[in-house]
PDB file of C-alpha atoms in Angstrom:
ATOM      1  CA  UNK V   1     235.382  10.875 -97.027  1.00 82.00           C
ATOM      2  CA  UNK V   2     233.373  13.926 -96.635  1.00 93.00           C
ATOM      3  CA  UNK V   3     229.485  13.825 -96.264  1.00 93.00           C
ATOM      4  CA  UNK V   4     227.311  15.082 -98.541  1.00 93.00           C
ATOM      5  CA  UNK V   5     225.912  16.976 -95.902  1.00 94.00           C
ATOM      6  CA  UNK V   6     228.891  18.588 -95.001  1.00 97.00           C
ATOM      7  CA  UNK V   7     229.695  19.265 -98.714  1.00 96.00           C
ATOM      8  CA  UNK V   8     226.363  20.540 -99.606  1.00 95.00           C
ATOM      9  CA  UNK V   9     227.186  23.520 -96.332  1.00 97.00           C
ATOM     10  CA  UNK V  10     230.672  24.174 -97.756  1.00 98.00           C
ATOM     11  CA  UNK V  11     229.119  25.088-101.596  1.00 96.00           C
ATOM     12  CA  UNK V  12     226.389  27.584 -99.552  1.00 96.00           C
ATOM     13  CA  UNK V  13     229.082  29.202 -97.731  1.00 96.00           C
ATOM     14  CA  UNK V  14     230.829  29.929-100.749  1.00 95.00           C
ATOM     15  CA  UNK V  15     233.218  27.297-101.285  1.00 96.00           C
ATOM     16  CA  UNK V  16     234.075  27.155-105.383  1.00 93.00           C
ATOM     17  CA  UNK V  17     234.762  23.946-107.573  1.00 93.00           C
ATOM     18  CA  UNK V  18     236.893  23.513-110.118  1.00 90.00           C
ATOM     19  CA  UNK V  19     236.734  20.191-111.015  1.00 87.00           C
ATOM     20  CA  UNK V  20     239.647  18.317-112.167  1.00 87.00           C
ATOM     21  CA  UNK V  21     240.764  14.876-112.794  1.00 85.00           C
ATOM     22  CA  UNK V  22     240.388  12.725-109.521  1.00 88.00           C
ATOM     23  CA  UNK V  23     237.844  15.088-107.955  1.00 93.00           C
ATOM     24  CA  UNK V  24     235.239  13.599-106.127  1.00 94.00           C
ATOM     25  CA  UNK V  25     231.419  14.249-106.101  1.00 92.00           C
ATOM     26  CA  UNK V  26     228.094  13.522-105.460  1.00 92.00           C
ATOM     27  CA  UNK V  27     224.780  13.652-107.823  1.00 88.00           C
ATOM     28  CA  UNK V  28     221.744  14.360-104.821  1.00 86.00           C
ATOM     29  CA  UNK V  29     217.863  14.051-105.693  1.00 80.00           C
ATOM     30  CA  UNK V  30     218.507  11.935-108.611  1.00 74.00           C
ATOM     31  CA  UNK V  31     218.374   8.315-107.023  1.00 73.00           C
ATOM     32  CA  UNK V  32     222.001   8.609-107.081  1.00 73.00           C
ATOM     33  CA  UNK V  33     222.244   9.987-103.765  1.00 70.00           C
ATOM     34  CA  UNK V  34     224.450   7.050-102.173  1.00 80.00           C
ATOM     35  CA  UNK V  35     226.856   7.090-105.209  1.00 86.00           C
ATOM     36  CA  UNK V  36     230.184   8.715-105.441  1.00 90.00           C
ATOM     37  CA  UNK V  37     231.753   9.571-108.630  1.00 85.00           C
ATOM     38  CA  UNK V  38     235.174  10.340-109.559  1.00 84.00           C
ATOM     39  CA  UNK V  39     236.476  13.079-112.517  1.00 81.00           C
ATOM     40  CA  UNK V  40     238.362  10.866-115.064  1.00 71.00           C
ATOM     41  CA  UNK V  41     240.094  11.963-117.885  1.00 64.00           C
ATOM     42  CA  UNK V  42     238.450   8.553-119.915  1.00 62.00           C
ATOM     43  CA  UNK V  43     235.157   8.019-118.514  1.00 63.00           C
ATOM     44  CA  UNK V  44     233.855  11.312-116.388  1.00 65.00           C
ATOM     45  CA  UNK V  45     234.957  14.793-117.726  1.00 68.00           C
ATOM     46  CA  UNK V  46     234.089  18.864-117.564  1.00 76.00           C
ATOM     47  CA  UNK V  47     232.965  20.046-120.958  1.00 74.00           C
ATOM     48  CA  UNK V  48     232.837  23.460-121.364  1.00 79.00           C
ATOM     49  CA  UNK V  49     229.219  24.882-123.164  1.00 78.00           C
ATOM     50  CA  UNK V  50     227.781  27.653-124.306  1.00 81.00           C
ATOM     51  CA  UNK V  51     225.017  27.132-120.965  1.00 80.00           C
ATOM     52  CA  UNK V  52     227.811  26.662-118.331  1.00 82.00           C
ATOM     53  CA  UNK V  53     230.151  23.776-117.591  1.00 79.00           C
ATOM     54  CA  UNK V  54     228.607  20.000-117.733  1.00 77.00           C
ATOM     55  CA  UNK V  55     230.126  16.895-116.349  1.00 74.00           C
ATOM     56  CA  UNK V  56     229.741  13.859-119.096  1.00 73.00           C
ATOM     57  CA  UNK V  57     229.498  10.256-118.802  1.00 68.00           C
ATOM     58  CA  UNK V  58     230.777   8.737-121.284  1.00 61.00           C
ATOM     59  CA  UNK V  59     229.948   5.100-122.309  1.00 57.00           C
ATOM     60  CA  UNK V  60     228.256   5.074-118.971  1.00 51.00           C
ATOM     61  CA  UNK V  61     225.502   1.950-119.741  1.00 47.00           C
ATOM     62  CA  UNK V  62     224.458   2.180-116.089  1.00 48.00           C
ATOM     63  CA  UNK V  63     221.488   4.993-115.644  1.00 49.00           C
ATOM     64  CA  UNK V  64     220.710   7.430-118.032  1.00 48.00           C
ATOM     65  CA  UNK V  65     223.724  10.027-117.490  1.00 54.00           C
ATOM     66  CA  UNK V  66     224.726  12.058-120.777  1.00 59.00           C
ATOM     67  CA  UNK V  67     225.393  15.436-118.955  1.00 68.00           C
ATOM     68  CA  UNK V  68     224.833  16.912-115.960  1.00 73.00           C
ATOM     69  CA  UNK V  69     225.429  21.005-115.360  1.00 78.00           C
ATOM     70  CA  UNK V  70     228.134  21.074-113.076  1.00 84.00           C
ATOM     71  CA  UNK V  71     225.891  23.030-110.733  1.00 86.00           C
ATOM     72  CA  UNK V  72     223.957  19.793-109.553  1.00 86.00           C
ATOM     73  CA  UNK V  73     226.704  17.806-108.932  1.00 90.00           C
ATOM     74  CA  UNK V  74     228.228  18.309-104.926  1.00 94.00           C
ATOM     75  CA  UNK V  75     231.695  18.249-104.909  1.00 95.00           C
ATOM     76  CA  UNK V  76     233.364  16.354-102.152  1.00 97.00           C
ATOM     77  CA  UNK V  77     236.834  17.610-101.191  1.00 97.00           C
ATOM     78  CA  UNK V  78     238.786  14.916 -99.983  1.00 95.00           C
ATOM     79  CA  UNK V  79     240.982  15.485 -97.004  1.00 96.00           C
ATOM     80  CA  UNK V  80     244.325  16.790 -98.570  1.00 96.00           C
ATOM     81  CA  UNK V  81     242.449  19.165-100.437  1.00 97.00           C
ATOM     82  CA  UNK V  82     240.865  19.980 -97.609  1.00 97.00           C
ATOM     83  CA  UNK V  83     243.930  20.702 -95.799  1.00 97.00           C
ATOM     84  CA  UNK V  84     245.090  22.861 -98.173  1.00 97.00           C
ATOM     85  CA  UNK V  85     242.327  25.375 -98.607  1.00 97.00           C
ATOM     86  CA  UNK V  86     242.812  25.946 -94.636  1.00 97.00           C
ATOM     87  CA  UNK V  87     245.978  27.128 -95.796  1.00 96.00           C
ATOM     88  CA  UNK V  88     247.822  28.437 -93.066  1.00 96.00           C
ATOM     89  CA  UNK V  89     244.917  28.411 -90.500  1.00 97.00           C
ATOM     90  CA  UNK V  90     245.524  24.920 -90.368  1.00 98.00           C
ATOM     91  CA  UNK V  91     247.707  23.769 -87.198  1.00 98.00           C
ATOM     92  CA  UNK V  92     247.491  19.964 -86.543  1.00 97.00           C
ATOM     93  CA  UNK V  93     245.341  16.823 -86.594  1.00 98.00           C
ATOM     94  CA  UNK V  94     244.877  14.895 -83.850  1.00 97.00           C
ATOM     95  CA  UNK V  95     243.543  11.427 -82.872  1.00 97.00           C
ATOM     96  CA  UNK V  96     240.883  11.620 -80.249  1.00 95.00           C
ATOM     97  CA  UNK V  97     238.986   8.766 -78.323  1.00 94.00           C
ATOM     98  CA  UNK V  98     235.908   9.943 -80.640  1.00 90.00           C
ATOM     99  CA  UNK V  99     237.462  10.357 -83.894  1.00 96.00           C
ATOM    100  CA  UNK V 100     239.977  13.336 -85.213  1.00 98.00           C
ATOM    101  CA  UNK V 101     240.003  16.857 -84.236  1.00 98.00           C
ATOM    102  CA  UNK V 102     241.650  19.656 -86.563  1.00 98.00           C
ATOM    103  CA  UNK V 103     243.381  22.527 -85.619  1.00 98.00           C
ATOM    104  CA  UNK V 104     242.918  25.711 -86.999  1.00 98.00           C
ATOM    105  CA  UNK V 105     243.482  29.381 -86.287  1.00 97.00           C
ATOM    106  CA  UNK V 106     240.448  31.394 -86.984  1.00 96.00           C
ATOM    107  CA  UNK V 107     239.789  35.151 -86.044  1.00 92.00           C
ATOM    108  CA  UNK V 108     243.069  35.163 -84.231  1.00 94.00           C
ATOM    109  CA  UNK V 109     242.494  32.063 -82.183  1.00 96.00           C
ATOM    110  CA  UNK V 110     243.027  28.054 -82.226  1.00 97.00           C
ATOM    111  CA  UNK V 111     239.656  26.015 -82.263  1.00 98.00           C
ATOM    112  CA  UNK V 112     239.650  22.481 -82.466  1.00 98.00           C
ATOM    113  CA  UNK V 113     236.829  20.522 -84.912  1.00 98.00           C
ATOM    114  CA  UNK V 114     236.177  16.766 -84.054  1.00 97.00           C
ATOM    115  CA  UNK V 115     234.368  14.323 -86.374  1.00 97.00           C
ATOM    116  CA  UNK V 116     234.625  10.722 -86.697  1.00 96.00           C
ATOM    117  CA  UNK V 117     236.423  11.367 -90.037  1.00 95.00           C
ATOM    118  CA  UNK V 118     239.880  13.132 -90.520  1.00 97.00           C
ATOM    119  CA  UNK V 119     237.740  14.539 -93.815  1.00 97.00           C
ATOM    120  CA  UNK V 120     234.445  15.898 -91.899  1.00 97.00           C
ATOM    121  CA  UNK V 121     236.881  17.379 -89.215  1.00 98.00           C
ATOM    122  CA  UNK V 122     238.677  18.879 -92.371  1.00 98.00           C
ATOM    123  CA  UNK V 123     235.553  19.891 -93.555  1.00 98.00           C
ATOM    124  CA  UNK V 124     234.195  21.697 -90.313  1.00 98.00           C
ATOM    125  CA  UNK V 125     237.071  24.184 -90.222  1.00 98.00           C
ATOM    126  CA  UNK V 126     236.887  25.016 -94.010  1.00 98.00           C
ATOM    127  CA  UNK V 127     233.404  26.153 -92.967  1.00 98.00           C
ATOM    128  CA  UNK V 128     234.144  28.210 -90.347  1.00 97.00           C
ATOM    129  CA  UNK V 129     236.320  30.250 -92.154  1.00 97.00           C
ATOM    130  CA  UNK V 130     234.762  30.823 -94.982  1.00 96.00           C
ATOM    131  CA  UNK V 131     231.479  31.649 -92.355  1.00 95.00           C
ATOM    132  CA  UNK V 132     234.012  34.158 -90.719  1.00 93.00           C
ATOM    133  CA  UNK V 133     235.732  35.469 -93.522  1.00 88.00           C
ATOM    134  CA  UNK V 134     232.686  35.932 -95.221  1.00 84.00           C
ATOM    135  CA  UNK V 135     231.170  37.670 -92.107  1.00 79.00           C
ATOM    136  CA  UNK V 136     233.926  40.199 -91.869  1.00 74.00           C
ATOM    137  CA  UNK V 137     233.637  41.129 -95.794  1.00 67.00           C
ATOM    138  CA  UNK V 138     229.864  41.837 -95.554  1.00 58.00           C
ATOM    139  CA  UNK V 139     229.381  45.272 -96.043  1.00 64.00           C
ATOM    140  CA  UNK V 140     227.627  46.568 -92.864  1.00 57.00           C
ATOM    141  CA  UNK V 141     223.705  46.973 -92.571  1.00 54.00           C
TER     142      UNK V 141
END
């Protein structure tokens, strides 16, 4: 699975979330930091409000979890998802003696991104392109 810390670098670079059933994420700086939660259509849903979207726990007896804006919640990709945002950057994953190394084709060349997790490896290419698409939209100084 994705880290948070990983997660928390892909929403700053730009990476959107629009969470959906089976969608993964994270609730930081609440004591919940080591928990993952997962969209359900029964237990965990979006509700749309006036004040933005809010992710709702219902009959959760656990902590003290109504609502929380969408905004503090980290989503965490998982790796098919993953996969598919590369889109057709993506080339291959391979097994390495450390871990997994993906693929990609960014800014006309193919770079490799190793992680211990097919996920994080996932994640690491996501990040560089949106860092280089991102860098060749900027409007120049």
């Amino acid at each position: 699975m994705i880290s948070v810390d990983l997660a928390t670098r892909l929403r700053h670079a730009g990476l959107a979330w629009r969470p959906a059933p089976g969608d993964r994420f994270a609730i930081p700086d609440r004591g919940l930091d080591d928990e993952v939660f997962v969209l359900s259509n029964m237990t965990i849903e979006v509700h749309d409000r006036p004040e933005g979207p809010t992710i709702g726990f219902n009959g959760t007896v656990e902590w003290a979890l109504d609502d929380v804006a969408k905004d503090e919640a980290i989503w965490l990709p998982h790796e098919a998802q993953l996969r598919d945002l590369l889109g057709g950057t993506f080339r291959r994953l391979e097994r390495t003696p450390d871990g997994y190394q993906v693929v990609a084709v960014i800014d006309g060349a193919e770079i490799g991104f190793t992680a211990d997790d097919p996920a994080d490896a996932y994640g690491k290419a996501l990040l560089r392109l949106i860092e280089t698409v991102s860098a060749e939209v900027a409007p120049a100084a």
